[in-house]
Coordinates of N, CA, C and O in Angstrom, one line a residue:
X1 N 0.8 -1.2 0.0 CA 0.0 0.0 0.0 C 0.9 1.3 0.0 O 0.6 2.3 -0.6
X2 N 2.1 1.0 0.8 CA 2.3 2.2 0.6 C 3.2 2.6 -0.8 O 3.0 3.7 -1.2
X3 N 3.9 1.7 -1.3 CA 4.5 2.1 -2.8 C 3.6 2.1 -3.7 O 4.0 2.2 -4.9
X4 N 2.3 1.8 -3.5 CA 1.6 2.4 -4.7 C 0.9 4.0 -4.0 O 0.4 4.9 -4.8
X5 N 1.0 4.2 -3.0 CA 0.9 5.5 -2.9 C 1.7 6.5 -3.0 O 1.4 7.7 -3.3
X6 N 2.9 6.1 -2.6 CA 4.6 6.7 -3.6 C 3.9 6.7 -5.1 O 3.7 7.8 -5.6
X7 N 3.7 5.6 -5.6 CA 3.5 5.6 -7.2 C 2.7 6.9 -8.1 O 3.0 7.5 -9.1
X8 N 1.2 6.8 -7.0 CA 0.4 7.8 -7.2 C 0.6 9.0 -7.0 O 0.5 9.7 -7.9
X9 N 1.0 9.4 -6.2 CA 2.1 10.5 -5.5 C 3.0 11.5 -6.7 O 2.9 12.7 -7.1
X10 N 4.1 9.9 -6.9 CA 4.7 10.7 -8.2 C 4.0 10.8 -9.4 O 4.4 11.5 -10.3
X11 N 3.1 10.1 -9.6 CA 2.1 10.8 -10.8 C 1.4 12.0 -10.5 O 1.4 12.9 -11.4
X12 N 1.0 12.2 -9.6 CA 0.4 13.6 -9.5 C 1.0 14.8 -9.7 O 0.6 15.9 -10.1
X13 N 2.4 14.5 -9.2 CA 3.4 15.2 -9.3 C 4.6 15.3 -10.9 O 5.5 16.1 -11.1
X14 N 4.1 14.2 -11.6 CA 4.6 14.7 -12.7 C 6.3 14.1 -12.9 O 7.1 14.5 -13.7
X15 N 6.7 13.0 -11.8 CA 7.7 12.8 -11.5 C 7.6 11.4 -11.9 O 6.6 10.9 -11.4
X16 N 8.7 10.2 -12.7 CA 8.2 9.1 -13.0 C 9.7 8.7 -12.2 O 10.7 9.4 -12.1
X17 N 9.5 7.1 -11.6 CA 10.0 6.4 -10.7 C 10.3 5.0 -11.3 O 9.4 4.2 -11.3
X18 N 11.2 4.8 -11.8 CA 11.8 3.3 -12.8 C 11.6 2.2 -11.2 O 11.4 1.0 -11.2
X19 N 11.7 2.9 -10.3 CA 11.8 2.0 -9.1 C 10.6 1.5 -9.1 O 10.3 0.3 -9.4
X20 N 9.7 2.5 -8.7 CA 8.3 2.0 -8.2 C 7.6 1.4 -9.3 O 6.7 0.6 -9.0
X21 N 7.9 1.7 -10.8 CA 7.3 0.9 -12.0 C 7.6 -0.5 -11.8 O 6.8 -1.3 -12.1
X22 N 8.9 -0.8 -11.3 CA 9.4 -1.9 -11.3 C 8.6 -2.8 -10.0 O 7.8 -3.8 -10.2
X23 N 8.8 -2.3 -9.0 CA 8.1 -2.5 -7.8 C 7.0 -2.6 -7.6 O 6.7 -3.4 -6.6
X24 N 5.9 -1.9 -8.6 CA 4.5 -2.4 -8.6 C 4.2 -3.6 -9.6 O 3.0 -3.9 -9.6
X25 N 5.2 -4.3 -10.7 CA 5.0 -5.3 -11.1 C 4.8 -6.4 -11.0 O 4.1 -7.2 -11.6
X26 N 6.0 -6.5 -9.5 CA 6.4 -7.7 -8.9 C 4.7 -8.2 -8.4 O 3.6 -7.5 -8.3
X27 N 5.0 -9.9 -8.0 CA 3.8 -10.1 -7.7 C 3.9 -9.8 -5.8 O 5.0 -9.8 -5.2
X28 N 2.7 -9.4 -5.1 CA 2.8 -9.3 -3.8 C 2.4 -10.2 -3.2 O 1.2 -10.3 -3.0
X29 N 3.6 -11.2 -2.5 CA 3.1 -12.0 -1.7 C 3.1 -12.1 -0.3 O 3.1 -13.1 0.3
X30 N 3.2 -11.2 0.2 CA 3.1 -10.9 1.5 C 2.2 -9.7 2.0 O 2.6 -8.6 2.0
X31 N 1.4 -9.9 2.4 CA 0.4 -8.3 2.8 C 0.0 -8.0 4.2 O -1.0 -8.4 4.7
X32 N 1.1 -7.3 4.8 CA 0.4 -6.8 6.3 C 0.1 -6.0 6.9 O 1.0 -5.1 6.8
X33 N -0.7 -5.6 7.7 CA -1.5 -4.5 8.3 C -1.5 -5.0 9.7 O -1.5 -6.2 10.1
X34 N -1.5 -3.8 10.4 CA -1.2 -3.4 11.9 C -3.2 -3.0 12.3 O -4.1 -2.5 11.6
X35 N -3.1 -3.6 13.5 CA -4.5 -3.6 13.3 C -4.8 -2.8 15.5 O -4.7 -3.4 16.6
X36 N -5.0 -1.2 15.0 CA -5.2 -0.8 16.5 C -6.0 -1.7 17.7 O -7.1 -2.2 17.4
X37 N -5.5 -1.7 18.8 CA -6.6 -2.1 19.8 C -8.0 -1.3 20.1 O -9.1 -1.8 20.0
X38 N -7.5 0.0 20.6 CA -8.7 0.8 20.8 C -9.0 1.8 19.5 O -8.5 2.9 19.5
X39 N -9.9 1.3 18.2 CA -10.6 2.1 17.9 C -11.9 2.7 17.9 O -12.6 3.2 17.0
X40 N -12.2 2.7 19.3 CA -13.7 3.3 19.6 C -12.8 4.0 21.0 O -11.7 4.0 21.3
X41 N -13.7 4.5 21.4 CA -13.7 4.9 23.1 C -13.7 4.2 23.9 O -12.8 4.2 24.8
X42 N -14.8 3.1 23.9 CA -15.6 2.4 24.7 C -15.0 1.9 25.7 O -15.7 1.8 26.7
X43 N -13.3 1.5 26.0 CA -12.8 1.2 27.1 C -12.1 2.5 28.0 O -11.6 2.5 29.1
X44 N -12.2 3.5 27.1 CA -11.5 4.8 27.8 C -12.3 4.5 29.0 O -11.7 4.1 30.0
X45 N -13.5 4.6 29.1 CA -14.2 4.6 30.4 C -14.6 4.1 31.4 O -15.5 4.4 32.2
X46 N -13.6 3.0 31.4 CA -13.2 1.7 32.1 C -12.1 1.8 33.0 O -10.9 2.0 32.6
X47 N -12.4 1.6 34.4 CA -11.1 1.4 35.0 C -10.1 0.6 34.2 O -10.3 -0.4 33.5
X48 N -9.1 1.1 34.2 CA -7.4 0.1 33.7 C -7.7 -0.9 33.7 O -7.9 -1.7 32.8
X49 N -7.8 -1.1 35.1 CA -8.1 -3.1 35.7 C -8.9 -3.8 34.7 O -8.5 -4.8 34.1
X50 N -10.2 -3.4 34.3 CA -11.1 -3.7 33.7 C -10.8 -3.1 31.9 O -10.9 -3.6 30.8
X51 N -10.6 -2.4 32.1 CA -10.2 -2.5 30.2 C -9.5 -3.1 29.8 O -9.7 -3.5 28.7
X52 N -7.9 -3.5 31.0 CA -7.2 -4.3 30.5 C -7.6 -5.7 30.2 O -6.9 -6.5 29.6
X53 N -8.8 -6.0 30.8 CA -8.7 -7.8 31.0 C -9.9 -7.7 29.8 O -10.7 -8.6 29.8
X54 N -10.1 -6.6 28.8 CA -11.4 -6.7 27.2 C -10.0 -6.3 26.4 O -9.7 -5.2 26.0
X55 N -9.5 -7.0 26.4 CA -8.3 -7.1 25.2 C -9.6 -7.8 23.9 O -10.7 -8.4 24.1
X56 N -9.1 -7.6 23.0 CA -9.8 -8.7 21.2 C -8.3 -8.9 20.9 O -7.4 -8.0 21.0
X57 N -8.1 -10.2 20.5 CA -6.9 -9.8 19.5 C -7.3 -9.6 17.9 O -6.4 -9.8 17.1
X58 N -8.8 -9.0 17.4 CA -8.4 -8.5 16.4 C -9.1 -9.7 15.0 O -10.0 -10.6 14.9
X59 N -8.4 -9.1 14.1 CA -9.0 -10.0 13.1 C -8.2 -10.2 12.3 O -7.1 -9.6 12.4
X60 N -8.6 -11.3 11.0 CA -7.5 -11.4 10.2 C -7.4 -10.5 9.2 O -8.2 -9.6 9.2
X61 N -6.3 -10.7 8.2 CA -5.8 -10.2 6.8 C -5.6 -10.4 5.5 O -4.4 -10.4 5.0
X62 N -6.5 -10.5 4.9 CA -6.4 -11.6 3.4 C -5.3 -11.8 2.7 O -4.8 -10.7 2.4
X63 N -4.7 -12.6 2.4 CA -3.3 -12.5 0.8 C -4.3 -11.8 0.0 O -5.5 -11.9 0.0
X64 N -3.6 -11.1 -0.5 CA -3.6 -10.3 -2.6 C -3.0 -11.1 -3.0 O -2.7 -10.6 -4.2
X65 N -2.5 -12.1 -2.9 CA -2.2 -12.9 -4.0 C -2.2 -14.6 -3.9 O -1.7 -15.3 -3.1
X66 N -3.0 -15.0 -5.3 CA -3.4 -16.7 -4.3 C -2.4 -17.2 -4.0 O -2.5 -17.7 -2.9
X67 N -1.3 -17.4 -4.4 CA -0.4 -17.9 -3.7 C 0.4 -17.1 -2.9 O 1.5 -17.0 -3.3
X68 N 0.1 -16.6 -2.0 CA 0.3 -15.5 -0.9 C -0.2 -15.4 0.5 O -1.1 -16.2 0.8
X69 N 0.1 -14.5 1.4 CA -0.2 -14.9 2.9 C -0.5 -13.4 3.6 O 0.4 -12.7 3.3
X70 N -1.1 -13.0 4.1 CA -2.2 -11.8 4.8 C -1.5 -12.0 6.5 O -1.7 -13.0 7.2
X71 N -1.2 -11.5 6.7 CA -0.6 -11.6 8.5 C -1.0 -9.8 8.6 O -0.6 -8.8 8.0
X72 N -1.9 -10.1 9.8 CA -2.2 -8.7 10.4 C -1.6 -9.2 12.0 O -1.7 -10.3 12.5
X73 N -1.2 -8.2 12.6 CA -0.6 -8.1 14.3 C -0.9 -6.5 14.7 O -1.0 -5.6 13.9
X74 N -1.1 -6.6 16.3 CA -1.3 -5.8 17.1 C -1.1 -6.1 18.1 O -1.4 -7.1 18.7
X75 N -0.4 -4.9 18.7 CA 0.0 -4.3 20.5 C -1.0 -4.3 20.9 O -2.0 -3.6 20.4
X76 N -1.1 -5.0 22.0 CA -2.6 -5.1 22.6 C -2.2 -4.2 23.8 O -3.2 -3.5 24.2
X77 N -0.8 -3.8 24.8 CA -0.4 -3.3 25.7 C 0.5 -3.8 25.9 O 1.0 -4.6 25.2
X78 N 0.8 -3.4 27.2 CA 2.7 -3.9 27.7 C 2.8 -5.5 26.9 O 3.4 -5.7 25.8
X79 N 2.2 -6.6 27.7 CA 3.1 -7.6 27.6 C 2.0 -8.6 26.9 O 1.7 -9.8 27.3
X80 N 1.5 -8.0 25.8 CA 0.3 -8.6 24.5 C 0.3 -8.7 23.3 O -0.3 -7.7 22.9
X81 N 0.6 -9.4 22.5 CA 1.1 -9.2 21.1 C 0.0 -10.2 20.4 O 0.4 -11.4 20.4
X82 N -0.8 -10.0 20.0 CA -1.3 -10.6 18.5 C -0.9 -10.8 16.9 O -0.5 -9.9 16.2
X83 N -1.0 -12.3 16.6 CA -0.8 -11.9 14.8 C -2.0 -13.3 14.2 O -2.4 -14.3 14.7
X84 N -2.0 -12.8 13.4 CA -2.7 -13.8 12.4 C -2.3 -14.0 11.1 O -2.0 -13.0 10.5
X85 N -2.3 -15.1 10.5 CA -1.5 -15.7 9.2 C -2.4 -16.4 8.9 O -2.9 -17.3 9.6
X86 N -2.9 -15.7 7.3 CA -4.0 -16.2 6.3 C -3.3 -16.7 5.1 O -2.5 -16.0 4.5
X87 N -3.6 -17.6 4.8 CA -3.8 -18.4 3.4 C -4.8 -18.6 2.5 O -5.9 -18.6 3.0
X88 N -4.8 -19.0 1.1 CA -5.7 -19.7 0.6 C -5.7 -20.9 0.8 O -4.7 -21.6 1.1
X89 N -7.1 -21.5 0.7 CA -7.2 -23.4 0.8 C -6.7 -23.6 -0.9 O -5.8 -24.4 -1.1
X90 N -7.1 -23.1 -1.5 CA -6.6 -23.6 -2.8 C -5.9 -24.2 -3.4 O -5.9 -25.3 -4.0
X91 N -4.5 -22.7 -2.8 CA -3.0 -22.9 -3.3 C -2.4 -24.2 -2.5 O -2.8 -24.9 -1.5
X92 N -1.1 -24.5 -3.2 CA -0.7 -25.8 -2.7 C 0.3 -25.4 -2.3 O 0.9 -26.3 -1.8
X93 N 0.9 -24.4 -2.3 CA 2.1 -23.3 -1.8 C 2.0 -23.0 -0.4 O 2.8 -23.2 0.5
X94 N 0.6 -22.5 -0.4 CA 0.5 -22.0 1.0 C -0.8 -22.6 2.0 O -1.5 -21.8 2.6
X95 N -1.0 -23.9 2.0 CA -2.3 -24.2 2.6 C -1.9 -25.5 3.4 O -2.8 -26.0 4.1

């Protein structure tokens, strides 16, 4: 995501990138996203004690590519770490 936003970037800008031409060719098989704990309020208003113990770890991350793998993770707080690793059933690569 983000070098095709470099990419679009320097198109808007009138600026061409042999890198990022190259770079957006390749196939992508790895795609990951950071996925926040608190995006609502809803625990701000929670004693600590009690917000801490409504952790989620969250949800998964699809591959973009079928033979490819989606891993989303998140900091849940001090000593909490989530990740998840998606495949297709399909592929015989990754299943």
């Amino acid at each position: 995501r983000h070098a095709f936003a470099l990419y679009i970037a320097s198109r808007g800008f009138g600026v061409s990138s042999e890198f990022l031409n190259q770079a957006l060719l390749m196939p992508w098989r790895l795609s990951t996203s950071q996925q926040p704990q608190d995006q609502t309020r809803l625990r701000n208003d929670l004693p600590e004690q009690v917000a801490n113990s409504f952790v989620s770890p969250g949800g998964g991350f699809g591959p973009v590519a079928d033979d490819g793998y989606g891993v989303s993770y998140m900091f849940a707080g001090e000593g909490q770490f989530f990740f998840h690793v998606t495949s297709k059933n399909h592929a015989k690569e990754t299943s």
